[in-house]
Amino acid sequence: MTDLRIPRDRDDDYGVEAIAARQQLVRDRTESALEHVGRYSLDPATLPGNIENFLGAAQVPIGLAGPVLVDGEHAQGEFLVPLATTEGTLVASYSRGMKLCRAAGGVTTTVLDDKMQRAPVFSFANAREARAFAVWLDEHFEEIAAAAQTTTSSGRLIEIQQFSVSKLLYTRFNYTTGDAAGQNMTGKATFAACAWIKQNYPAEVHFILEGQFATDKKTSVVNMLHTRGKRVVAEITLPAALVEEQMHVSTDKLYAARMRGQLGAIMSVTNNNGNHSANGITAMFIATGQDVANVAESSAMYGFSELLPNGDFYASVTLPSLIIATYGGGTGLATQRECLEIMDCYGAGKVLKLAEIIAATVLAGELSLGSAVVAEEWVQAHDDLGRNRP
């Protein structure tokens, strides 16, 4: 039995002495000197609510990609995109795709939907009782929404989806959440709504606040079909000659490879039929203070392409469950806020703008990598720009 304990200070756990004690513990017990982890420019006083047992900072390199030219309803113009990554060739590849898109007139982006869920499951003695409750739930939606609204000023319950199985009723309480990602917000609001339901339903009802049907931080078909976070589309039509000139591949070969990739994606049952949506999304998430675990859902993607009669190439990506924020969480911390400010995406009223920039970035990355694979330049690019050895 070890007596090893991480030092904590109940009165000032983010103060100089508490941090130094934890650093000293590591130096005494391990071979790490914390020469770099222990150096940082952020103010530890800003960290309560974001991290416990603060020790130091992980310095992830940030590269600048772009500019990406976006013709959206919320993002319009050229944007420099910060990507935090340790993968060589990544920033160069996204920049290459953005250059192609700029030359073609830019990426058109559209936000289609905006929802965040908590998904209680209600249990009953039999299926008929569950059916009766489902009817009652519809009849009392306004009262339930009012109960949820007591916990939040920016969230709003817009619908309750129902999915009946056996003597259980699985639900999805769908909210809009403003500029916050909203998982905690929806949890608190739904708990208040369920408390009202339990108090006012004329028969016995039992519930679990999350029945794993919101699939929080897990890839799922239900979120891809019904939306979790932002559903956003990025699309572009690329002239055949431009693709040949900049990407060294013909559009007919690019489309043929796309169709073969579609079948491979179906066979392997992936969460998307693209190349590497998680790469750009993860790099932007780390740079801008998003909850990186949400990449599990946010990297889901529907890719769609057409080879047009004149040889031009239409390409689009749909991100059906992009979970992001421009306010709250880690977005207000020092480096994260600065990266959001690079794109003018920090603060209230900016979350849909960020969604469009991310979608445009993903499309650029898909085009770049897809072209590199077909042109047989992929491996050489990693040899030239990547660090595949220690």
mmCIF file of C-alpha atoms in Angstrom:
data_model
loop_
_atom_site.group_PDB
_atom_site.id
_atom_site.type_symbol
_atom_site.label_atom_id
_atom_site.label_comp_id
_atom_site.label_asym_id
_atom_site.label_seq_id
_atom_site.Cartn_x
_atom_site.Cartn_y
_atom_site.Cartn_z
ATOM 1 C CA MET A 1 0.000 0.000 0.000
ATOM 2 C CA THR A 2 1.520 3.322 -1.069
ATOM 3 C CA ASP A 3 1.251 6.619 0.762
ATOM 4 C CA LEU A 4 1.547 8.507 -2.520
ATOM 5 C CA ARG A 5 -0.875 11.418 -2.623
ATOM 6 C CA ILE A 6 -1.170 14.336 -5.006
ATOM 7 C CA PRO A 7 -0.764 17.583 -3.020
ATOM 8 C CA ARG A 8 -3.856 19.763 -2.821
ATOM 9 C CA ASP A 9 -4.619 23.032 -1.091
ATOM 10 C CA ARG A 10 -8.279 23.417 -0.134
ATOM 11 C CA ASP A 11 -7.924 27.180 0.165
ATOM 12 C CA ASP A 12 -5.774 27.979 -2.872
ATOM 13 C CA ASP A 13 -5.265 24.942 -5.113
ATOM 14 C CA TYR A 14 -4.331 27.103 -8.112
ATOM 15 C CA GLY A 15 -1.767 29.126 -6.198
ATOM 16 C CA VAL A 16 1.988 29.079 -6.655
ATOM 17 C CA GLU A 17 2.692 26.833 -3.661
ATOM 18 C CA ALA A 18 0.142 24.150 -4.564
ATOM 19 C CA ILE A 19 1.368 23.997 -8.160
ATOM 20 C CA ALA A 20 5.009 23.854 -7.043
ATOM 21 C CA ALA A 21 4.213 21.010 -4.619
ATOM 22 C CA ARG A 22 2.708 18.909 -7.388
ATOM 23 C CA GLN A 23 5.612 19.628 -9.689
ATOM 24 C CA GLN A 24 8.056 18.636 -6.957
ATOM 25 C CA LEU A 25 6.161 15.400 -6.380
ATOM 26 C CA VAL A 26 6.672 14.483 -10.031
ATOM 27 C CA ARG A 27 10.365 15.383 -9.924
ATOM 28 C CA ASP A 28 10.890 13.327 -6.769
ATOM 29 C CA ARG A 29 8.964 10.271 -7.941
ATOM 30 C CA THR A 30 9.768 10.173 -11.655
ATOM 31 C CA GLU A 31 12.522 10.941 -14.126
ATOM 32 C CA SER A 32 10.681 13.944 -15.534
ATOM 33 C CA ALA A 33 12.143 17.346 -14.749
ATOM 34 C CA LEU A 34 9.068 19.196 -16.075
ATOM 35 C CA GLU A 35 11.378 21.656 -17.790
ATOM 36 C CA HIS A 36 8.732 22.493 -20.388
ATOM 37 C CA VAL A 37 5.465 21.351 -18.791
ATOM 38 C CA GLY A 38 6.190 23.633 -15.843
ATOM 39 C CA ARG A 39 6.566 26.732 -18.013
ATOM 40 C CA TYR A 40 3.456 28.504 -19.229
ATOM 41 C CA SER A 41 2.095 31.991 -19.836
ATOM 42 C CA LEU A 42 -1.529 31.431 -18.843
ATOM 43 C CA ASP A 43 -2.823 32.549 -15.442
ATOM 44 C CA PRO A 44 -3.658 29.535 -13.222
ATOM 45 C CA ALA A 45 -6.319 31.649 -11.516
ATOM 46 C CA THR A 46 -8.390 31.351 -14.703
ATOM 47 C CA LEU A 47 -8.454 27.550 -14.571
ATOM 48 C CA PRO A 48 -10.987 26.559 -11.870
ATOM 49 C CA GLY A 49 -13.764 24.706 -13.624
ATOM 50 C CA ASN A 50 -11.470 23.590 -16.435
ATOM 51 C CA ILE A 51 -8.826 21.446 -14.718
ATOM 52 C CA GLU A 52 -8.060 19.893 -11.342
ATOM 53 C CA ASN A 53 -4.636 19.210 -9.773
ATOM 54 C CA PHE A 54 -3.075 21.717 -12.188
ATOM 55 C CA LEU A 55 0.560 20.926 -12.909
ATOM 56 C CA GLY A 56 1.499 22.759 -16.084
ATOM 57 C CA ALA A 57 0.615 23.025 -19.750
ATOM 58 C CA ALA A 58 0.948 20.793 -22.802
ATOM 59 C CA GLN A 59 2.388 22.920 -25.564
ATOM 60 C CA VAL A 60 0.984 21.608 -28.842
ATOM 61 C CA PRO A 61 2.462 23.258 -31.947
ATOM 62 C CA ILE A 62 -0.006 25.436 -33.845
ATOM 63 C CA GLY A 63 0.326 25.930 -37.577
ATOM 64 C CA LEU A 64 -1.527 28.428 -39.710
ATOM 65 C CA ALA A 65 -3.455 27.104 -42.715
ATOM 66 C CA GLY A 66 -5.147 29.092 -45.389
ATOM 67 C CA PRO A 67 -6.556 31.398 -46.093
ATOM 68 C CA VAL A 68 -9.773 29.534 -46.758
ATOM 69 C CA LEU A 69 -12.331 31.502 -48.758
ATOM 70 C CA VAL A 70 -15.831 30.974 -47.372
ATOM 71 C CA ASP A 71 -19.144 32.094 -48.833
ATOM 72 C CA GLY A 72 -21.455 31.311 -45.942
ATOM 73 C CA GLU A 73 -24.452 32.790 -44.240
ATOM 74 C CA HIS A 74 -22.393 33.470 -41.113
ATOM 75 C CA ALA A 75 -18.759 33.286 -42.317
ATOM 76 C CA GLN A 76 -17.889 35.385 -45.335
ATOM 77 C CA GLY A 77 -14.440 36.165 -46.682
ATOM 78 C CA GLU A 78 -10.944 34.786 -46.176
ATOM 79 C CA PHE A 79 -9.953 33.165 -42.889
ATOM 80 C CA LEU A 80 -6.634 32.017 -41.501
ATOM 81 C CA VAL A 81 -7.156 28.732 -39.664
ATOM 82 C CA PRO A 82 -5.076 27.685 -36.603
ATOM 83 C CA LEU A 83 -4.398 23.937 -36.484
ATOM 84 C CA ALA A 84 -2.829 22.420 -33.355
ATOM 85 C CA THR A 85 -1.160 19.168 -34.318
ATOM 86 C CA THR A 86 2.043 17.151 -34.223
ATOM 87 C CA GLU A 87 1.372 15.412 -37.544
ATOM 88 C CA GLY A 88 3.713 16.548 -40.266
ATOM 89 C CA THR A 89 2.153 17.419 -43.669
ATOM 90 C CA LEU A 90 -1.236 18.152 -42.097
ATOM 91 C CA VAL A 91 -1.121 21.950 -42.193
ATOM 92 C CA ALA A 92 0.503 21.888 -45.628
ATOM 93 C CA SER A 93 -2.184 19.564 -46.966
ATOM 94 C CA TYR A 94 -5.058 21.673 -45.667
ATOM 95 C CA SER A 95 -3.433 24.812 -47.046
ATOM 96 C CA ARG A 96 -3.111 23.120 -50.434
ATOM 97 C CA GLY A 97 -6.791 22.237 -50.441
ATOM 98 C CA MET A 98 -7.682 25.776 -49.398
ATOM 99 C CA LYS A 99 -5.606 27.188 -52.254
ATOM 100 C CA LEU A 100 -7.524 25.013 -54.717
ATOM 101 C CA CYS A 101 -10.861 26.129 -53.262
ATOM 102 C CA ARG A 102 -9.858 29.807 -53.392
ATOM 103 C CA ALA A 103 -8.947 29.512 -57.045
ATOM 104 C CA ALA A 104 -12.351 27.937 -57.723
ATOM 105 C CA GLY A 105 -14.187 30.851 -56.112
ATOM 106 C CA GLY A 106 -14.455 29.651 -52.526
ATOM 107 C CA VAL A 107 -16.475 27.208 -50.464
ATOM 108 C CA THR A 108 -20.227 27.687 -49.991
ATOM 109 C CA THR A 109 -21.379 26.762 -46.478
ATOM 110 C CA THR A 110 -24.847 26.264 -44.993
ATOM 111 C CA VAL A 111 -25.927 25.440 -41.442
ATOM 112 C CA LEU A 112 -28.969 23.163 -41.685
ATOM 113 C CA ASP A 113 -29.778 22.346 -38.077
ATOM 114 C CA ASP A 114 -28.768 23.045 -34.470
ATOM 115 C CA LYS A 115 -29.656 20.635 -31.635
ATOM 116 C CA MET A 116 -28.182 19.306 -28.415
ATOM 117 C CA GLN A 117 -29.724 16.441 -26.475
ATOM 118 C CA ARG A 118 -30.140 14.728 -23.192
ATOM 119 C CA ALA A 119 -31.887 11.370 -23.572
ATOM 120 C CA PRO A 120 -33.813 10.051 -20.562
ATOM 121 C CA VAL A 121 -35.280 6.555 -20.621
ATOM 122 C CA PHE A 122 -38.607 5.988 -18.818
ATOM 123 C CA SER A 123 -39.593 2.538 -17.587
ATOM 124 C CA PHE A 124 -43.039 1.068 -16.825
ATOM 125 C CA ALA A 125 -44.701 -2.188 -15.827
ATOM 126 C CA ASN A 126 -45.691 -3.018 -19.398
ATOM 127 C CA ALA A 127 -45.810 -1.701 -22.962
ATOM 128 C CA ARG A 128 -49.327 -0.253 -22.660
ATOM 129 C CA GLU A 129 -48.304 1.933 -19.739
ATOM 130 C CA ALA A 130 -45.324 3.137 -21.754
ATOM 131 C CA ARG A 131 -47.628 3.963 -24.684
ATOM 132 C CA ALA A 132 -49.999 5.914 -22.433
ATOM 133 C CA PHE A 133 -47.071 7.916 -21.042
ATOM 134 C CA ALA A 134 -45.890 8.751 -24.565
ATOM 135 C CA VAL A 135 -49.296 10.283 -25.348
ATOM 136 C CA TRP A 136 -49.261 12.257 -22.091
ATOM 137 C CA LEU A 137 -45.749 13.514 -22.864
ATOM 138 C CA ASP A 138 -46.931 15.030 -26.152
ATOM 139 C CA GLU A 139 -49.970 16.600 -24.504
ATOM 140 C CA HIS A 140 -47.882 18.328 -21.820
ATOM 141 C CA PHE A 141 -44.895 19.478 -23.880
ATOM 142 C CA GLU A 142 -45.378 23.177 -23.095
ATOM 143 C CA GLU A 143 -45.346 22.606 -19.317
ATOM 144 C CA ILE A 144 -42.312 20.338 -19.589
ATOM 145 C CA ALA A 145 -40.472 22.922 -21.698
ATOM 146 C CA ALA A 146 -41.293 25.611 -19.133
ATOM 147 C CA ALA A 147 -39.808 23.469 -16.360
ATOM 148 C CA ALA A 148 -36.626 22.961 -18.372
ATOM 149 C CA GLN A 149 -36.435 26.693 -19.090
ATOM 150 C CA THR A 150 -36.150 27.523 -15.383
ATOM 151 C CA THR A 151 -32.526 26.314 -15.390
ATOM 152 C CA THR A 152 -31.139 28.204 -18.396
ATOM 153 C CA SER A 153 -31.364 31.585 -20.083
ATOM 154 C CA SER A 154 -29.768 30.544 -23.383
ATOM 155 C CA GLY A 155 -31.041 26.984 -23.865
ATOM 156 C CA ARG A 156 -34.515 26.181 -25.187
ATOM 157 C CA LEU A 157 -36.300 22.828 -25.407
ATOM 158 C CA ILE A 158 -37.689 22.556 -28.940
ATOM 159 C CA GLU A 159 -38.936 18.962 -29.117
ATOM 160 C CA ILE A 160 -39.012 15.577 -27.402
ATOM 161 C CA GLN A 161 -38.416 12.673 -29.757
ATOM 162 C CA GLN A 162 -39.803 9.294 -28.662
ATOM 163 C CA PHE A 163 -38.581 5.772 -29.377
ATOM 164 C CA SER A 164 -40.587 2.913 -27.834
ATOM 165 C CA VAL A 165 -38.999 -0.453 -27.039
ATOM 166 C CA SER A 166 -40.666 -3.157 -24.916
ATOM 167 C CA LYS A 167 -41.940 -1.470 -21.731
ATOM 168 C CA LEU A 168 -39.432 1.363 -22.095
ATOM 169 C CA LEU A 169 -39.731 4.768 -23.705
ATOM 170 C CA TYR A 170 -36.423 6.237 -24.873
ATOM 171 C CA THR A 171 -36.560 9.969 -25.485
ATOM 172 C CA ARG A 172 -34.354 12.665 -26.908
ATOM 173 C CA PHE A 173 -34.920 16.096 -25.370
ATOM 174 C CA ASN A 174 -33.667 18.399 -28.137
ATOM 175 C CA TYR A 175 -32.463 21.916 -27.273
ATOM 176 C CA THR A 176 -30.925 24.928 -28.913
ATOM 177 C CA THR A 177 -27.996 26.105 -26.778
ATOM 178 C CA GLY A 178 -26.804 29.447 -28.142
ATOM 179 C CA ASP A 179 -23.025 29.758 -28.370
ATOM 180 C CA ALA A 180 -22.325 27.013 -25.820
ATOM 181 C CA ALA A 181 -21.823 23.358 -26.717
ATOM 182 C CA GLY A 182 -24.536 22.646 -24.185
ATOM 183 C CA GLN A 183 -24.056 19.123 -22.796
ATOM 184 C CA ASN A 184 -24.092 20.276 -19.172
ATOM 185 C CA MET A 185 -26.826 22.800 -19.884
ATOM 186 C CA THR A 186 -29.119 20.179 -21.382
ATOM 187 C CA GLY A 187 -28.416 17.762 -18.551
ATOM 188 C CA LYS A 188 -29.474 20.273 -15.922
ATOM 189 C CA ALA A 189 -32.534 21.395 -17.888
ATOM 190 C CA THR A 190 -33.675 17.841 -18.585
ATOM 191 C CA PHE A 191 -33.300 16.848 -14.949
ATOM 192 C CA ALA A 192 -35.622 19.723 -14.010
ATOM 193 C CA ALA A 193 -38.075 18.654 -16.721
ATOM 194 C CA CYS A 194 -38.046 15.041 -15.524
ATOM 195 C CA ALA A 195 -38.624 16.163 -11.941
ATOM 196 C CA TRP A 196 -41.727 18.036 -13.136
ATOM 197 C CA ILE A 197 -42.877 14.957 -15.056
ATOM 198 C CA LYS A 198 -42.430 12.684 -12.049
ATOM 199 C CA GLN A 199 -44.388 15.100 -9.849
ATOM 200 C CA ASN A 200 -47.261 15.652 -12.306
ATOM 201 C CA TYR A 201 -47.723 12.370 -14.154
ATOM 202 C CA PRO A 202 -50.872 10.700 -12.736
ATOM 203 C CA ALA A 203 -49.265 7.249 -12.489
ATOM 204 C CA GLU A 204 -45.938 5.823 -11.346
ATOM 205 C CA VAL A 205 -42.972 6.611 -13.563
ATOM 206 C CA HIS A 206 -39.267 5.801 -13.239
ATOM 207 C CA PHE A 207 -36.489 7.365 -15.286
ATOM 208 C CA ILE A 208 -32.737 7.432 -15.796
ATOM 209 C CA LEU A 209 -31.528 10.859 -16.889
ATOM 210 C CA GLU A 210 -29.346 9.490 -19.702
ATOM 211 C CA GLY A 211 -30.327 6.242 -21.400
ATOM 212 C CA GLN A 212 -27.240 6.306 -23.685
ATOM 213 C CA PHE A 213 -29.421 7.446 -26.584
ATOM 214 C CA ALA A 214 -27.817 10.868 -26.870
ATOM 215 C CA THR A 215 -24.619 8.854 -27.438
ATOM 216 C CA ASP A 216 -22.541 11.534 -25.762
ATOM 217 C CA LYS A 217 -18.955 11.367 -27.068
ATOM 218 C CA LYS A 218 -19.664 8.239 -29.090
ATOM 219 C CA THR A 219 -20.240 7.872 -32.812
ATOM 220 C CA SER A 220 -23.809 6.835 -33.637
ATOM 221 C CA VAL A 221 -26.201 6.591 -36.543
ATOM 222 C CA VAL A 222 -28.958 8.271 -34.516
ATOM 223 C CA ASN A 223 -26.921 11.473 -34.176
ATOM 224 C CA MET A 224 -25.875 11.393 -37.816
ATOM 225 C CA LEU A 225 -29.516 11.138 -38.891
ATOM 226 C CA HIS A 226 -31.130 13.423 -36.303
ATOM 227 C CA THR A 227 -28.278 15.926 -35.615
ATOM 228 C CA ARG A 228 -26.258 16.561 -32.468
ATOM 229 C CA GLY A 229 -24.631 19.972 -32.322
ATOM 230 C CA LYS A 230 -24.531 21.710 -35.695
ATOM 231 C CA ARG A 231 -25.425 20.106 -39.030
ATOM 232 C CA VAL A 232 -23.429 22.020 -41.617
ATOM 233 C CA VAL A 233 -22.687 21.566 -45.316
ATOM 234 C CA ALA A 234 -19.663 22.794 -47.286
ATOM 235 C CA GLU A 235 -19.736 22.494 -51.079
ATOM 236 C CA ILE A 236 -17.823 23.579 -54.149
ATOM 237 C CA THR A 237 -17.651 23.010 -57.910
ATOM 238 C CA LEU A 238 -14.097 22.635 -59.191
ATOM 239 C CA PRO A 239 -13.218 23.270 -62.859
ATOM 240 C CA ALA A 240 -11.562 20.221 -64.401
ATOM 241 C CA ALA A 241 -8.590 22.193 -65.722
ATOM 242 C CA LEU A 242 -7.950 23.728 -62.310
ATOM 243 C CA VAL A 243 -7.893 20.326 -60.609
ATOM 244 C CA GLU A 244 -5.483 19.007 -63.241
ATOM 245 C CA GLU A 245 -3.228 22.058 -62.871
ATOM 246 C CA GLN A 246 -3.046 22.240 -59.079
ATOM 247 C CA MET A 247 -3.652 18.645 -57.936
ATOM 248 C CA HIS A 248 -2.054 16.756 -60.840
ATOM 249 C CA VAL A 249 -5.031 14.464 -61.311
ATOM 250 C CA SER A 250 -7.986 14.359 -63.697
ATOM 251 C CA THR A 251 -11.488 14.734 -62.302
ATOM 252 C CA ASP A 252 -12.648 11.420 -63.794
ATOM 253 C CA LYS A 253 -9.900 9.571 -61.904
ATOM 254 C CA LEU A 254 -10.728 11.524 -58.757
ATOM 255 C CA TYR A 255 -14.381 10.508 -59.071
ATOM 256 C CA ALA A 256 -13.537 6.863 -59.814
ATOM 257 C CA ALA A 257 -11.392 6.715 -56.687
ATOM 258 C CA ARG A 258 -14.227 8.298 -54.743
ATOM 259 C CA MET A 259 -16.617 5.535 -55.771
ATOM 260 C CA ARG A 260 -14.169 2.822 -54.768
ATOM 261 C CA GLY A 261 -13.658 4.545 -51.442
ATOM 262 C CA GLN A 262 -17.422 4.631 -50.912
ATOM 263 C CA LEU A 263 -17.584 0.841 -51.123
ATOM 264 C CA GLY A 264 -14.628 0.460 -48.771
ATOM 265 C CA ALA A 265 -16.334 2.716 -46.234
ATOM 266 C CA ILE A 266 -19.534 0.664 -46.446
ATOM 267 C CA MET A 267 -17.640 -2.600 -46.010
ATOM 268 C CA SER A 268 -15.764 -1.330 -42.966
ATOM 269 C CA VAL A 269 -18.826 0.363 -41.395
ATOM 270 C CA THR A 270 -17.140 3.675 -40.612
ATOM 271 C CA ASN A 271 -18.750 6.864 -39.325
ATOM 272 C CA ASN A 272 -18.080 8.577 -42.644
ATOM 273 C CA ASN A 273 -17.221 7.908 -46.258
ATOM 274 C CA GLY A 274 -14.424 10.460 -46.476
ATOM 275 C CA ASN A 275 -10.689 10.478 -45.975
ATOM 276 C CA HIS A 276 -9.742 12.181 -42.714
ATOM 277 C CA SER A 277 -12.336 14.576 -41.341
ATOM 278 C CA ALA A 278 -11.079 13.916 -37.805
ATOM 279 C CA ASN A 279 -7.675 15.415 -38.633
ATOM 280 C CA GLY A 280 -8.758 18.989 -39.284
ATOM 281 C CA ILE A 281 -11.539 18.908 -36.709
ATOM 282 C CA THR A 282 -9.230 17.636 -33.948
ATOM 283 C CA ALA A 283 -6.532 20.172 -34.776
ATOM 284 C CA MET A 284 -9.070 23.015 -34.679
ATOM 285 C CA PHE A 285 -10.646 21.659 -31.486
ATOM 286 C CA ILE A 286 -7.308 21.604 -29.657
ATOM 287 C CA ALA A 287 -6.411 25.081 -30.881
ATOM 288 C CA THR A 288 -9.753 26.666 -29.956
ATOM 289 C CA GLY A 289 -10.551 25.015 -26.612
ATOM 290 C CA GLN A 290 -13.302 22.627 -27.686
ATOM 291 C CA ASP A 291 -13.981 19.393 -25.793
ATOM 292 C CA VAL A 292 -11.704 17.139 -27.842
ATOM 293 C CA ALA A 293 -13.600 13.983 -26.850
ATOM 294 C CA ASN A 294 -16.472 15.310 -28.965
ATOM 295 C CA VAL A 295 -14.400 14.468 -32.049
ATOM 296 C CA ALA A 296 -15.929 10.990 -31.654
ATOM 297 C CA GLU A 297 -19.224 12.478 -32.846
ATOM 298 C CA SER A 298 -18.024 15.579 -34.661
ATOM 299 C CA SER A 299 -15.830 13.692 -37.141
ATOM 300 C CA ALA A 300 -18.889 11.930 -38.589
ATOM 301 C CA MET A 301 -19.261 12.998 -42.198
ATOM 302 C CA TYR A 302 -21.322 12.392 -45.307
ATOM 303 C CA GLY A 303 -19.273 13.031 -48.427
ATOM 304 C CA PHE A 304 -21.035 13.494 -51.749
ATOM 305 C CA SER A 305 -19.462 14.097 -55.166
ATOM 306 C CA GLU A 306 -20.545 14.356 -58.790
ATOM 307 C CA LEU A 307 -18.610 14.292 -62.035
ATOM 308 C CA LEU A 308 -20.474 16.877 -64.090
ATOM 309 C CA PRO A 309 -21.125 16.433 -67.837
ATOM 310 C CA ASN A 310 -18.462 19.011 -68.726
ATOM 311 C CA GLY A 311 -15.848 17.254 -66.569
ATOM 312 C CA ASP A 312 -16.022 19.644 -63.630
ATOM 313 C CA PHE A 313 -16.141 18.133 -60.163
ATOM 314 C CA TYR A 314 -18.788 18.907 -57.533
ATOM 315 C CA ALA A 315 -17.751 18.012 -53.972
ATOM 316 C CA SER A 316 -19.480 18.449 -50.642
ATOM 317 C CA VAL A 317 -19.188 17.395 -47.027
ATOM 318 C CA THR A 318 -21.998 17.312 -44.505
ATOM 319 C CA LEU A 319 -21.023 17.315 -40.840
ATOM 320 C CA PRO A 320 -24.174 16.095 -39.040
ATOM 321 C CA SER A 321 -22.979 16.271 -35.442
ATOM 322 C CA LEU A 322 -20.430 19.057 -35.069
ATOM 323 C CA ILE A 323 -20.287 19.957 -31.371
ATOM 324 C CA ILE A 324 -18.581 23.306 -30.818
ATOM 325 C CA ALA A 325 -18.717 26.471 -28.736
ATOM 326 C CA THR A 326 -17.416 30.014 -28.932
ATOM 327 C CA TYR A 327 -18.365 30.797 -25.362
ATOM 328 C CA GLY A 328 -17.808 28.877 -22.133
ATOM 329 C CA GLY A 329 -15.848 25.708 -21.489
ATOM 330 C CA GLY A 330 -12.242 26.024 -22.576
ATOM 331 C CA THR A 331 -12.848 28.689 -25.212
ATOM 332 C CA GLY A 332 -12.019 31.595 -22.889
ATOM 333 C CA LEU A 333 -8.609 30.316 -21.791
ATOM 334 C CA ALA A 334 -5.552 32.229 -22.929
ATOM 335 C CA THR A 335 -4.278 30.507 -26.083
ATOM 336 C CA GLN A 336 -7.654 29.092 -27.001
ATOM 337 C CA ARG A 337 -9.277 32.510 -27.039
ATOM 338 C CA GLU A 338 -6.451 33.892 -29.155
ATOM 339 C CA CYS A 339 -6.955 31.135 -31.739
ATOM 340 C CA LEU A 340 -10.675 31.847 -31.896
ATOM 341 C CA GLU A 341 -9.884 35.541 -32.304
ATOM 342 C CA ILE A 342 -7.692 34.727 -35.328
ATOM 343 C CA MET A 343 -10.934 33.709 -37.083
ATOM 344 C CA ASP A 344 -13.076 36.377 -35.366
ATOM 345 C CA CYS A 345 -15.012 33.564 -33.703
ATOM 346 C CA TYR A 346 -14.702 34.289 -29.997
ATOM 347 C CA GLY A 347 -17.756 35.097 -27.904
ATOM 348 C CA ALA A 348 -21.486 35.464 -28.326
ATOM 349 C CA GLY A 349 -23.077 35.154 -31.744
ATOM 350 C CA LYS A 350 -20.086 33.464 -33.387
ATOM 351 C CA VAL A 351 -20.747 29.716 -33.110
ATOM 352 C CA LEU A 352 -22.437 29.282 -36.504
ATOM 353 C CA LYS A 353 -19.615 31.235 -38.117
ATOM 354 C CA LEU A 354 -17.111 28.821 -36.576
ATOM 355 C CA ALA A 355 -19.184 25.856 -37.766
ATOM 356 C CA GLU A 356 -18.997 27.110 -41.351
ATOM 357 C CA ILE A 357 -15.230 27.697 -41.186
ATOM 358 C CA ILE A 358 -14.673 24.196 -39.791
ATOM 359 C CA ALA A 359 -16.809 22.637 -42.526
ATOM 360 C CA ALA A 360 -14.941 24.555 -45.240
ATOM 361 C CA THR A 361 -11.642 23.434 -43.710
ATOM 362 C CA VAL A 362 -12.762 19.805 -43.679
ATOM 363 C CA LEU A 363 -13.764 19.995 -47.352
ATOM 364 C CA ALA A 364 -10.380 21.456 -48.282
ATOM 365 C CA GLY A 365 -8.637 18.647 -46.426
ATOM 366 C CA GLU A 366 -10.754 15.988 -48.111
ATOM 367 C CA LEU A 367 -9.932 17.355 -51.556
ATOM 368 C CA SER A 368 -6.223 17.644 -50.830
ATOM 369 C CA LEU A 369 -5.727 14.161 -49.413
ATOM 370 C CA GLY A 370 -8.025 12.526 -51.948
ATOM 371 C CA SER A 371 -6.078 14.102 -54.790
ATOM 372 C CA ALA A 372 -2.720 13.170 -53.262
ATOM 373 C CA VAL A 373 -3.723 9.516 -52.992
ATOM 374 C CA VAL A 374 -4.911 9.340 -56.613
ATOM 375 C CA ALA A 375 -1.876 11.254 -57.904
ATOM 376 C CA GLU A 376 0.382 8.910 -55.888
ATOM 377 C CA GLU A 377 1.904 11.854 -54.015
ATOM 378 C CA TRP A 378 0.656 10.881 -50.532
ATOM 379 C CA VAL A 379 3.580 8.738 -49.371
ATOM 380 C CA GLN A 380 6.183 11.108 -50.796
ATOM 381 C CA ALA A 381 4.581 14.061 -49.020
ATOM 382 C CA HIS A 382 4.955 12.306 -45.670
ATOM 383 C CA ASP A 383 8.558 11.433 -46.476
ATOM 384 C CA ASP A 384 9.293 15.037 -47.408
ATOM 385 C CA LEU A 385 7.404 16.878 -44.656
ATOM 386 C CA GLY A 386 6.618 14.332 -41.959
ATOM 387 C CA ARG A 387 8.718 13.039 -39.120
ATOM 388 C CA ASN A 388 8.198 9.295 -39.178
ATOM 389 C CA ARG A 389 11.150 8.556 -36.912
ATOM 390 C CA PRO A 390 12.145 9.802 -33.428
#
